[in-house]
Short mmCIF file of C-alpha atoms in Angstrom, two decimals:
data_model
loop_
_atom_site.label_atom_id
_atom_site.label_comp_id
_atom_site.label_asym_id
_atom_site.label_seq_id
_atom_site.Cartn_x
_atom_site.Cartn_y
_atom_site.Cartn_z
CA MET A 116 49.30 53.26 74.39
CA PRO A 117 51.77 55.64 72.78
CA ASN A 118 51.99 59.20 74.02
CA ILE A 119 51.69 61.04 70.69
CA VAL A 120 50.77 64.69 70.25
CA HIS A 121 48.61 65.36 67.20
CA ARG A 122 48.66 68.85 65.72
CA ALA A 123 45.36 70.54 64.94
CA ALA A 124 44.50 71.52 61.35
CA HIS A 125 44.71 75.27 62.04
CA ASP A 126 45.66 75.82 65.65
CA GLU A 127 45.32 74.04 68.96
CA SER A 128 42.04 75.83 69.79
CA ALA A 129 40.39 74.65 66.55
CA VAL A 130 39.95 71.05 67.70
CA HIS A 131 38.36 70.03 71.00
CA PRO A 132 37.94 66.46 72.24
CA ILE A 133 34.48 65.03 71.55
CA PRO A 134 33.18 62.52 74.12
CA ALA A 135 31.57 59.41 72.67
CA ALA A 136 30.43 56.04 74.01
CA VAL A 137 30.78 52.62 72.42
CA ALA A 138 28.84 49.49 73.37
CA VAL A 139 30.93 46.33 73.81
CA VAL A 140 28.52 43.39 73.65
CA PRO A 141 30.11 39.95 74.11
CA ARG A 142 27.83 36.93 73.68
CA GLU A 143 28.72 33.23 73.72
CA GLY A 144 32.26 33.67 72.40
CA HIS A 145 31.26 36.39 69.92
CA VAL A 146 31.26 40.19 69.96
CA LEU A 147 28.97 42.59 68.11
CA LEU A 148 30.66 44.90 65.59
CA VAL A 149 29.43 47.39 63.00
CA ARG A 150 31.05 48.56 59.78
CA ARG A 151 31.11 52.34 59.99
CA ALA A 152 29.62 54.51 57.26
CA ASN A 153 31.21 57.77 58.43
CA PRO A 154 34.65 59.03 59.47
CA PRO A 155 36.66 58.41 61.41
CA TYR A 156 37.39 54.89 60.21
CA ALA A 157 34.63 54.78 57.59
CA GLY A 158 34.37 51.28 56.15
CA ARG A 159 36.12 49.66 59.10
CA TRP A 160 34.63 47.39 61.77
CA GLY A 161 34.26 48.68 65.31
CA PHE A 162 31.90 48.78 68.24
CA PRO A 163 28.51 50.46 67.84
CA GLY A 164 28.63 53.93 69.32
CA GLY A 165 28.60 57.65 68.87
CA LYS A 166 28.65 61.07 70.48
CA ILE A 167 27.29 61.59 73.95
CA GLU A 168 24.46 64.12 73.89
CA ALA A 169 24.19 66.94 76.43
CA GLY A 170 22.63 65.65 79.65
CA GLU A 171 23.03 62.01 78.63
CA THR A 172 25.01 59.58 80.76
CA ILE A 173 27.81 57.52 79.22
CA GLU A 174 25.80 54.34 79.71
CA ALA A 175 22.63 55.82 78.19
CA ALA A 176 24.59 57.03 75.16
CA ALA A 177 26.05 53.56 74.63
CA MET A 178 22.58 51.95 74.85
CA ARG A 179 21.01 54.55 72.52
CA GLU A 180 23.72 54.16 69.90
CA LEU A 181 23.59 50.36 70.14
CA ALA A 182 19.83 50.36 69.52
CA GLU A 183 20.05 52.96 66.72
CA GLU A 184 22.86 51.19 64.84
CA THR A 185 21.93 47.53 65.39
CA SER A 186 18.41 47.15 66.89
CA VAL A 187 20.03 45.01 69.62
CA ASN A 188 18.88 45.53 73.21
CA ALA A 189 21.39 45.28 76.03
CA GLN A 190 22.04 46.41 79.57
CA ALA A 191 25.03 48.61 80.38
CA CYS A 192 27.13 46.89 83.06
CA LYS A 193 30.32 48.87 83.56
CA ILE A 194 32.81 51.18 81.91
CA LEU A 195 35.73 49.17 80.56
CA THR A 196 38.19 51.76 79.32
CA ALA A 197 38.61 54.99 77.40
CA PHE A 198 40.76 55.62 74.35
CA ASP A 199 41.49 58.33 71.79
CA VAL A 200 40.58 58.34 68.11
CA PHE A 201 42.14 61.00 65.90
CA ASP A 202 40.80 62.06 62.48
CA HIS A 203 43.23 63.76 60.08
CA ASP A 204 42.87 65.63 56.82
CA ASP A 205 44.72 64.69 53.61
CA ARG A 206 47.77 66.64 54.76
CA GLY A 207 47.93 64.78 58.07
CA ARG A 208 46.59 67.62 60.21
CA LEU A 209 44.27 66.81 63.10
CA THR A 210 40.64 67.66 62.27
CA ARG A 211 38.79 65.82 65.05
CA HIS A 212 39.68 64.17 68.34
CA PHE A 213 37.23 61.70 69.88
CA VAL A 214 37.52 60.31 73.40
CA LEU A 215 35.72 56.96 73.22
CA ILE A 216 34.45 55.39 76.40
CA ALA A 217 33.88 51.64 76.07
CA VAL A 218 30.91 50.28 78.02
CA LEU A 219 30.56 46.57 78.72
CA CYS A 220 26.99 45.53 77.91
CA LYS A 221 24.98 42.39 78.57
CA TRP A 222 22.98 41.24 75.53
CA ILE A 223 19.26 41.04 76.27
CA SER A 224 17.56 40.50 72.92
CA GLY A 225 17.64 41.09 69.19
CA GLU A 226 19.84 40.16 66.30
CA PRO A 227 21.87 42.86 64.57
CA ILE A 228 20.30 44.81 61.73
CA ALA A 229 22.45 47.64 60.41
CA ALA A 230 20.81 51.05 60.62
CA ASP A 231 21.65 54.71 61.16
CA ASP A 232 25.35 55.19 60.29
CA ALA A 233 26.25 51.48 60.33
CA LEU A 234 26.72 49.85 56.92
CA GLN A 235 26.70 46.34 58.39
CA ALA A 236 26.23 44.82 61.83
CA GLN A 237 27.11 41.28 62.84
CA TRP A 238 28.50 38.97 65.50
CA PHE A 239 32.18 38.06 65.14
CA ARG A 240 33.77 35.04 66.78
CA LEU A 241 36.38 36.31 69.22
CA GLU A 242 38.85 33.62 68.21
CA ASP A 243 38.69 34.87 64.59
CA LEU A 244 39.60 38.48 65.42
CA ASP A 245 43.15 39.44 64.46
CA GLU A 246 44.81 42.64 65.68
CA ALA A 247 46.65 42.89 62.35
CA ASP A 248 43.39 42.92 60.35
CA PRO A 249 43.26 46.33 58.61
CA SER A 250 39.44 46.19 58.44
CA LEU A 251 39.20 46.47 62.24
CA ASN A 252 39.39 49.72 64.18
CA LEU A 253 42.26 50.12 66.61
CA ASN A 254 41.74 48.57 70.05
CA VAL A 255 38.78 46.39 68.96
CA VAL A 256 40.47 43.04 69.54
CA ALA A 257 41.99 43.89 72.94
CA ILE A 258 38.80 45.48 74.26
CA ALA A 259 36.60 42.64 72.97
CA ARG A 260 38.83 40.04 74.63
CA ASP A 261 38.96 42.00 77.89
CA ALA A 262 35.16 42.20 77.90
CA ASP A 263 34.82 38.49 77.23
CA ASN A 264 37.27 37.70 80.05
CA ILE A 265 35.24 39.82 82.49
CA VAL A 266 32.03 38.06 81.47
CA ARG A 267 33.67 34.62 81.86
CA ARG A 268 34.80 35.59 85.39
CA GLY A 269 31.22 36.46 86.30
CA GLY A 270 31.53 40.20 85.87
CA ARG A 271 34.58 40.69 88.06
CA SER A 272 37.39 42.75 86.54
#
């Protein structure tokens, strides 16, 4: 990952990192994605997720957001990785900085039904995902494939 410094819209104290959790749910060669309704990356496909609420664990936040956005039930297994998402204004200034924590989840039940701030929710075949696809959020393909590899190895990283 590149080491890039993003400048805040007004000053460095104006923007603080916001912790959020995303649920990575691989299932039989597919991964669950949602098309986001809100910034950052509105209209693009990514993992279901959102802000971690005060007193909520990372895993609980991932499960809550997964259920709210897709109606899918899963079990949080392990934290996969963390990555940054930066939101900029029209002049390129940093307005929000999210620290997303990806949680590997085991599908239990349910088929995706978009709700909350997800415009669409569906299973994507892993082999069809392309890192160059502009409709996908950054890191989606690599994280989805890493999750699938862990599942195929029986949960060992």
